[in-house]
Short mmCIF file of C-alpha atoms and ligand atoms in Angstrom, two decimals:
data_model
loop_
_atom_site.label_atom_id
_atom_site.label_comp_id
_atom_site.label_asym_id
_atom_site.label_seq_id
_atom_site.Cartn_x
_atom_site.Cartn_y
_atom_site.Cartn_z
CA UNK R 1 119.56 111.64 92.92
CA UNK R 2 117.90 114.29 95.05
CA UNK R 3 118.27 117.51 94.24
CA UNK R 4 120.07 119.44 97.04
CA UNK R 5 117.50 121.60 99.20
CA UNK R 6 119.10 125.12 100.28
CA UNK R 7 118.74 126.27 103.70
CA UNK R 8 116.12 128.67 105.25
CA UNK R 9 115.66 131.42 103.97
CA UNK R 10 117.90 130.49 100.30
CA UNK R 11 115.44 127.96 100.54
CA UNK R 12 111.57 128.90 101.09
CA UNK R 13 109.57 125.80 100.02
CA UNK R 14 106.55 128.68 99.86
CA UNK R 15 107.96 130.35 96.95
CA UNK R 16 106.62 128.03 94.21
CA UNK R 17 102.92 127.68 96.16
CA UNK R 18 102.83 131.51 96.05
CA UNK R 19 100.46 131.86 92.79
CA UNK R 20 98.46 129.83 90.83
CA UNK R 21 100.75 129.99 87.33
CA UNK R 22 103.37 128.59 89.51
CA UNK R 23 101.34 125.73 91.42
CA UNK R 24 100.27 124.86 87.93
CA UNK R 25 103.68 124.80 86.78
CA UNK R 26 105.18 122.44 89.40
CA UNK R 27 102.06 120.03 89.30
CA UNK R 28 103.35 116.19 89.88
CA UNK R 29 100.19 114.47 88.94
CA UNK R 30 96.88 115.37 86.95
CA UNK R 31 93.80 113.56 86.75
CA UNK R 32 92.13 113.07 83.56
CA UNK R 33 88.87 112.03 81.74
CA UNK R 34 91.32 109.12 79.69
CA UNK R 35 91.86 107.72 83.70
CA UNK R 36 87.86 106.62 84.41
CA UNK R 37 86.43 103.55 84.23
CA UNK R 38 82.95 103.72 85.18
CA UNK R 39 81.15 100.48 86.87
CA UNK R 40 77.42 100.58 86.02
CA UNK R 41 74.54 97.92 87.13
CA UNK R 42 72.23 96.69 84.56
CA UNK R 43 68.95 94.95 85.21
CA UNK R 44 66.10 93.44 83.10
CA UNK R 45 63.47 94.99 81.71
CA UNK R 46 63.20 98.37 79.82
CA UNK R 47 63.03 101.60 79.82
CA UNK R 48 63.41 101.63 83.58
CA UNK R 49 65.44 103.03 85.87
CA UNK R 50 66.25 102.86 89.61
CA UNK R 51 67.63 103.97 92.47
CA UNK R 52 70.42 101.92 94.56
CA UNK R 53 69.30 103.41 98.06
CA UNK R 54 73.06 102.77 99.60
CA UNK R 55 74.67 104.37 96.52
CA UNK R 56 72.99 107.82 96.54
CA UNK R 57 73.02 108.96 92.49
CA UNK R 58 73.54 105.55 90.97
CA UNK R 59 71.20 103.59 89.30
CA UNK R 60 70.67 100.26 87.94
CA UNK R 61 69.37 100.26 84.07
CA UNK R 62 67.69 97.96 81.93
CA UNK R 63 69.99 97.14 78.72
CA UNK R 64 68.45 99.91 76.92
CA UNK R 65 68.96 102.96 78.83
CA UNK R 66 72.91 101.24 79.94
CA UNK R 67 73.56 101.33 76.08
CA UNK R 68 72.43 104.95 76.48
CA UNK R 69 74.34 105.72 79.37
CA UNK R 70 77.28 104.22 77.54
CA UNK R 71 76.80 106.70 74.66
CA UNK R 72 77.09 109.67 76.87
CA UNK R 73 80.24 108.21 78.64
CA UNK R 74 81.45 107.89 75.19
CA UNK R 75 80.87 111.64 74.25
CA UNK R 76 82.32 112.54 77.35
CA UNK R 77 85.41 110.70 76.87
CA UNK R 78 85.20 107.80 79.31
CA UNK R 79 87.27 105.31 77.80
CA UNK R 80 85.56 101.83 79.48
CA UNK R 81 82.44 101.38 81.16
CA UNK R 82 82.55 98.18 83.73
CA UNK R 83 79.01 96.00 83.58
CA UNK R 84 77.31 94.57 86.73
CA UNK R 85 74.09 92.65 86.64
CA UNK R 86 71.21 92.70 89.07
CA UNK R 87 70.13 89.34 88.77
CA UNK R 88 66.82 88.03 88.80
CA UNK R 89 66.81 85.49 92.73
CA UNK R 90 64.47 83.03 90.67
CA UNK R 91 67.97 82.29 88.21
CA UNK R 92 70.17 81.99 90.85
CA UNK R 93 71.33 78.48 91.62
CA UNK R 94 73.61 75.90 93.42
CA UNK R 95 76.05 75.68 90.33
CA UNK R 96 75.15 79.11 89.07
CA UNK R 97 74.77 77.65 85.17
CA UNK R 98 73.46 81.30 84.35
CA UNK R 99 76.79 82.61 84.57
CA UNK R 100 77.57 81.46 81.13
CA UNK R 101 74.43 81.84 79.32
CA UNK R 102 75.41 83.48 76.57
CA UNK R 103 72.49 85.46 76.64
CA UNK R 104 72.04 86.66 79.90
CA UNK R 105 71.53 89.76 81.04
CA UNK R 106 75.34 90.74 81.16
CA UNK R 107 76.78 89.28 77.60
CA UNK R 108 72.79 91.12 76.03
CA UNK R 109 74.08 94.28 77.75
CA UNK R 110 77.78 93.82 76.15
CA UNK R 111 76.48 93.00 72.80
CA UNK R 112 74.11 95.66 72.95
CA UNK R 113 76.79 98.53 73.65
CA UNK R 114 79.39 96.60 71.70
CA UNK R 115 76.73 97.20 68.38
CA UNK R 116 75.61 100.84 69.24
CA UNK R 117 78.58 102.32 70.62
CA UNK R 118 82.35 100.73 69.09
CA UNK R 119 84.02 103.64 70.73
CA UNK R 120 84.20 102.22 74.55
CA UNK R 121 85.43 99.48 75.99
CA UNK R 122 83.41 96.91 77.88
CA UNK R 123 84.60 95.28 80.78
CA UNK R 124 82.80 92.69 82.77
CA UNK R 125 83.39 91.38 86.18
CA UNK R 126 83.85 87.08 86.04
CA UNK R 127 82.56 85.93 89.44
CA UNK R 128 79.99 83.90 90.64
CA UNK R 129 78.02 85.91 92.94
CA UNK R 130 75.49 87.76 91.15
CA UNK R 131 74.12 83.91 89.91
CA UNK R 132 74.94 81.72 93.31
CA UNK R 133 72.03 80.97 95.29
CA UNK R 134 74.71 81.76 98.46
CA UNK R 135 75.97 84.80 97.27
CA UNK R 136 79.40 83.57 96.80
CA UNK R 137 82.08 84.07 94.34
CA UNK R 138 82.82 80.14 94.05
CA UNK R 139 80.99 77.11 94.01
CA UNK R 140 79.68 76.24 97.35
CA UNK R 141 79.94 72.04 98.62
CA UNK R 142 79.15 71.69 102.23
CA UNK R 143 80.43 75.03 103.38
CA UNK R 144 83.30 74.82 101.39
CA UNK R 145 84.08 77.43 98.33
CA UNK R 146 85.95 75.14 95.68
CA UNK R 147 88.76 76.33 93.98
CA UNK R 148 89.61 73.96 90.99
CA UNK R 149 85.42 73.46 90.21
CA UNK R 150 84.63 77.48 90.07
CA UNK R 151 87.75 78.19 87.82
CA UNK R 152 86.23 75.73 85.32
CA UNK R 153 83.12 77.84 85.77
CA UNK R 154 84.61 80.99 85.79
CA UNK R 155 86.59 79.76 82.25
CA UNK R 156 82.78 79.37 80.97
CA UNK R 157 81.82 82.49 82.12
CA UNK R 158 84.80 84.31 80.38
CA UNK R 159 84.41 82.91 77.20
CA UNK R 160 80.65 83.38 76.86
CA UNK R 161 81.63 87.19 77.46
CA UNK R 162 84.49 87.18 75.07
CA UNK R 163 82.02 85.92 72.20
CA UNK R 164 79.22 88.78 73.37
CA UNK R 165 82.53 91.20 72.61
CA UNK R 166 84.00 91.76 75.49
CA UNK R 167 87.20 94.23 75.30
CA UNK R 168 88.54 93.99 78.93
CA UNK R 169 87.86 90.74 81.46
CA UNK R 170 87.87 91.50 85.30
CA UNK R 171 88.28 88.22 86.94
CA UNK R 172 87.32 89.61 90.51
CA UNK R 173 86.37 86.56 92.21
CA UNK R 174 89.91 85.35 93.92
CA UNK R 175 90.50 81.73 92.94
CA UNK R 176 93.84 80.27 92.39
CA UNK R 177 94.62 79.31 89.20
CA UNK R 178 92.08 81.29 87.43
CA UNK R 179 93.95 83.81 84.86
CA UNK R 180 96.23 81.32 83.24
CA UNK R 181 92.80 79.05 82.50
CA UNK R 182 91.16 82.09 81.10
CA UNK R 183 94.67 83.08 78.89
CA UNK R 184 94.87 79.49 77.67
CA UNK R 185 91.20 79.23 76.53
CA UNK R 186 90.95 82.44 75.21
CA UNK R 187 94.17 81.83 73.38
CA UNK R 188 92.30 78.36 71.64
CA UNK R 189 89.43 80.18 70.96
CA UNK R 190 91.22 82.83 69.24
CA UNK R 191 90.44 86.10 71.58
CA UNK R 192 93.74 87.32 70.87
CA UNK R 193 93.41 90.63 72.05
CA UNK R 194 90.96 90.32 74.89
CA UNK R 195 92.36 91.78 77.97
CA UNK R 196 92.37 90.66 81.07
CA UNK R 197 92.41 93.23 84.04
CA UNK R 198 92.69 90.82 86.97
CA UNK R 199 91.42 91.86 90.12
CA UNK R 200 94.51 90.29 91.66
CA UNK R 201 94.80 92.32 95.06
CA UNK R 202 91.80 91.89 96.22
CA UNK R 203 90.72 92.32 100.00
CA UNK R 204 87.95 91.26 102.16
CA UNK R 205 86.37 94.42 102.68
CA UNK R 206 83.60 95.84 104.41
CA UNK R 207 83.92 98.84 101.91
CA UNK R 208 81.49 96.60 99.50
CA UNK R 209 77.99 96.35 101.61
CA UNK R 210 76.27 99.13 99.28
CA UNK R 211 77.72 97.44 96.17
CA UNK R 212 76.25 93.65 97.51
CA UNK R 213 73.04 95.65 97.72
CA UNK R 214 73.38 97.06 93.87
CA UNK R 215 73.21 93.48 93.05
CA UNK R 216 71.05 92.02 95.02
CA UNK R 217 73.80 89.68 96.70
CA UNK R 218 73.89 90.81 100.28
CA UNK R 219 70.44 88.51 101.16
CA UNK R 220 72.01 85.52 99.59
CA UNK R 221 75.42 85.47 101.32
CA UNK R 222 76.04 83.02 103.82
CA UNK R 223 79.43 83.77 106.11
CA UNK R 224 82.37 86.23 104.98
CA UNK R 225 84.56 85.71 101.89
CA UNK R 226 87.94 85.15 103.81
CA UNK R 227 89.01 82.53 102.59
CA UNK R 228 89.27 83.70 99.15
CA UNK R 229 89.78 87.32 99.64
CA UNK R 230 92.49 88.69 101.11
CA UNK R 231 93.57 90.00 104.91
CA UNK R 232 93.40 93.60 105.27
CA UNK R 233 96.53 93.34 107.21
CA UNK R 234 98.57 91.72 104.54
CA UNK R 235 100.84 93.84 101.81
CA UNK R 236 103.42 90.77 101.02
CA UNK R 237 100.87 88.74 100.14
CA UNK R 238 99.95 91.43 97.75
CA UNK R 239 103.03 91.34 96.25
CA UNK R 240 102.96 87.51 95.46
CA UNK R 241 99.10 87.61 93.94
CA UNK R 242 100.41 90.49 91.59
CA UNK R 243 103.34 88.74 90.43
CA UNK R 244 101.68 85.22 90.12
CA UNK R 245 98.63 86.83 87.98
CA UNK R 246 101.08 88.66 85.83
CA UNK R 247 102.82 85.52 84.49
CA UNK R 248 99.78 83.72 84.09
CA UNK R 249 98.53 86.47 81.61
CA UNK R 250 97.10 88.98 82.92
CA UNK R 251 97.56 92.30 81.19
CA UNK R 252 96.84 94.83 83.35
CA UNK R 253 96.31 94.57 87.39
CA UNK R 254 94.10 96.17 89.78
CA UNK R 255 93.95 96.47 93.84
CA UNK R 256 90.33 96.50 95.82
CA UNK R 257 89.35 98.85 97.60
CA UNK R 258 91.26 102.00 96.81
CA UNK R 259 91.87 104.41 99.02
CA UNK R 260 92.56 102.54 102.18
CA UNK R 261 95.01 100.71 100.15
CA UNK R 262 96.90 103.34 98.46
CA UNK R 263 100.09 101.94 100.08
CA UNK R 264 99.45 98.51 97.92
CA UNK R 265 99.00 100.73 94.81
CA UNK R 266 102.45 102.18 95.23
CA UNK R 267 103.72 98.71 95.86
CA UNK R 268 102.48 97.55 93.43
CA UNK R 269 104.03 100.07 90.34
CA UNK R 270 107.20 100.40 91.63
CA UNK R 271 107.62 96.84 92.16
CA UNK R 272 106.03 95.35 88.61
CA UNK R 273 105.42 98.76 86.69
CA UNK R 274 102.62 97.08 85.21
CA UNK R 275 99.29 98.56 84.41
CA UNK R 276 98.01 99.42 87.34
CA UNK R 277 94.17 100.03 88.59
CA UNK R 278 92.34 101.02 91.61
CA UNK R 279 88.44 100.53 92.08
CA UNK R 280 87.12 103.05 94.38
CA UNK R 281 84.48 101.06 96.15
CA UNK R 282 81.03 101.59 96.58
CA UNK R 283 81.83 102.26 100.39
CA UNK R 284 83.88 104.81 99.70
CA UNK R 285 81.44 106.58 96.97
CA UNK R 286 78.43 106.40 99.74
CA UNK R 287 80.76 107.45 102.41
CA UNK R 288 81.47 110.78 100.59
CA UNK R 289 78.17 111.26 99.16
CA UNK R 290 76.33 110.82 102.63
CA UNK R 291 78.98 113.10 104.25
CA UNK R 292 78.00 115.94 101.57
CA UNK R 293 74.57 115.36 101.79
CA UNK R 294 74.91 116.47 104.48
CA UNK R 295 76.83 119.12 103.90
CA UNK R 296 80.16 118.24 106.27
CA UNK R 297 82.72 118.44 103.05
CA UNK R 298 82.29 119.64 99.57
CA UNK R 299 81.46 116.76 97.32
CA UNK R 300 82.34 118.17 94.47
CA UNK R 301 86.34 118.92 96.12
CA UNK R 302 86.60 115.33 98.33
CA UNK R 303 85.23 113.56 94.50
CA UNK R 304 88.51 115.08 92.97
CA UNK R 305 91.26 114.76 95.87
CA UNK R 306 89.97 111.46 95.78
CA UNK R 307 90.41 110.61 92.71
CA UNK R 308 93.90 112.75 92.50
CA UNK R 309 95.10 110.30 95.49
CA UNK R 310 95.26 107.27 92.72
CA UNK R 311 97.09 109.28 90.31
CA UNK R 312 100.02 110.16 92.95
CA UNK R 313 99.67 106.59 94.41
CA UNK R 314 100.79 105.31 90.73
CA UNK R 315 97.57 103.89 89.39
CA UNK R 316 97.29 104.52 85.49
CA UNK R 317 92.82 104.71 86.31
CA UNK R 318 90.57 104.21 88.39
CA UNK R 319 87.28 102.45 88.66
CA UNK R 320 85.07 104.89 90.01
CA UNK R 321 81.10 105.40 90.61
CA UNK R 322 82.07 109.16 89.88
CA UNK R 323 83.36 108.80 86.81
CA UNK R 324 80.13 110.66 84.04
CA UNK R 325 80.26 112.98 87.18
CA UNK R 326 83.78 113.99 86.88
CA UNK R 327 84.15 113.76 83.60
CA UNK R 328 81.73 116.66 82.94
CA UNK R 329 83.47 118.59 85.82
CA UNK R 330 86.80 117.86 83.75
CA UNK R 331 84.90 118.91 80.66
CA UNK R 332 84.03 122.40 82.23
CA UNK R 333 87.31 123.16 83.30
C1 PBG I 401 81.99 90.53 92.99
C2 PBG I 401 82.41 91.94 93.17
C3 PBG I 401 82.30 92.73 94.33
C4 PBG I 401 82.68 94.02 93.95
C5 PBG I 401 83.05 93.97 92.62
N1 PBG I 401 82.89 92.67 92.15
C6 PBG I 401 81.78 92.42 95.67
C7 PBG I 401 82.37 91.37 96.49
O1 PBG I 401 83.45 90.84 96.23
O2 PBG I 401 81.70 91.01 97.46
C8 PBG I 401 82.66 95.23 94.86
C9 PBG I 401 82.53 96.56 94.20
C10 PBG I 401 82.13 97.68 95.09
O3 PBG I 401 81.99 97.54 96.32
O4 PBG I 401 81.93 98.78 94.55
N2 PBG I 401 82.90 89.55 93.15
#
């Protein structure tokens, strides 16, 4: 029920913005460090670091300085850290076998944070374009992305990370079909409690370029991904991908990108009041950071309203590029 709202001036909607103590007081929504998930790139080598040019701040690391980077997130509180490979072009191929090499650069990087830090969570993205000589998520046959083939694949793929230790699986690649084959063969291979965060709502967005760049997979794609991802003008559909990914098994659900869809995020909890994610694209982390570089709006301010926007939209976290970033701002107070 609503409460009843006196009339002007019983009723002065000012009254309870007048001071800080009472702002605080009547605060809906809060943002905190236990609401981050924080996507990192890794790449091969070590020791080295560098700089994603679109993605102003964020850096691709070699598997020893990501196990690093995972310790500090750690400390700070971060709960999961999300891995991305830059892979090298020479192991990219037609049926993108490196995808479930069990010791590529993505399940080395799990393993590695997996022994030297227990106290995150490691969640991996299951798609095939960081390893497809086209750059997209599914098998490729004459200009056609198949379906049933790249689930097989992606099945591969998700066990190979579930042995490296995997806590969380992010399916983000958009086939039908594809959680319930992960559930069931995780189920037989007795990963119990891996989790499955499905990237069920996922859009074809031009929010990813800088990310495509991050791992290397802008030079290899060939055409759009529209006919796996979704229609930027579609919420029912939203609705139906959520629903169907749910009873295949996955535990928790996310929606990509974030805040041009912050409608689907509210859709989504009240309708299923599942677990609910966001992933603030890399789009929208370089269009902030490029706007205060140059000093239009305060980073630091638009980084946190941001993020704030999820937790009113009904997302339980986020996936953000922020996340070390705002966690020490949290930290400070
Ligand atoms: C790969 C994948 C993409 C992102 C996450 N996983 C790119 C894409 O679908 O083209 C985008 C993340 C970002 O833009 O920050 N399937």
């Amino acid at each position: 029920m609503r409460p009843t709202q006196a009339a002007f001036p019983a009723g002065r909607l000012r009254r309870l913005r007048s001071s800080a103590p009472l702002r605080a007081l009547v605060q809906e929504n809060t943002l905190t460090v236990g609401d981050l998930i924080w996507p990192v790139f890794v790449r091969d080598g070590e020791g080295i670091t560098e700089e994603v040019t679109s993605m102003p701040g964020v850096l691709r690391r070699s598997v020893d300085l990501t196990v690093q980077a995972a310790a500090e997130a750690a400390e700070l509180g971060i709960p999961a850290i999300c891995l991305f490979p830059y892979t090298d072009p020479a192991l990219k191929t037609q049926q993108c076998e490196e995808a479930w090499n069990l010791d590529n650069l993505s399940n080395r990087a799990i393993r590695a944070i997996k022994a030297e830090v227990p106290g995150i969570a490691v969640m991996t993205d299951i798609a095939l374009d960081p390893y497809n000589i086209n750059g997209h998520d599914g098998i490729v046959v004459d200009g056609e992305i198949l379906n049933d083939e790249t689930v097989e694949a992606l099945v591969k793929m998700a066990l190979a990370q579930a042995d490296a230790g995997a806590d969380i699986l992010g399916p983000s690649d958009m086939m039908d079909g594809r959680i319930g084959a992960m559930r069931t063969a995780l189920e037989a291979a007795g990963h119990r409690n891996v989790t499955i965060m499905s990237y069920a709502a996922k859009y074809a967005s031009a929010f990813y370029g800088p990310f495509r760049d991050a791992v290397g997979a802008s030079g290899a794609l060939k055409g759009d991904k529209k006919t796996y991802q979704m229609n930027p003008a579609n919420s029912d559909e939203a609705m139906r991908l959520i629903e169907r990914d749910l009873s295949e098994g996955a535990d928790m659900v996310m929606v990509k990108p974030g805040l041009p869809y912050l409608d689907i995020c509210r859709r989504v909890k009240d309708t299923f009041g599942a677990p609910t994610f966001a992933y603030q694209v890399s789009g929208e982390y370089a269009m902030i950071e490029a706007a205060a570089a140059n000093g239009w709006i305060d980073g630091d301010k638009v980084m946190l309203e941001s993020l704030l926007a999820f937790k009113r939209a009904g997302c339980d976290g986020v996936l953000t590029y922020f996340a070390p970033r705002v966690a020490r701002y949290l930290a400070a107070g």
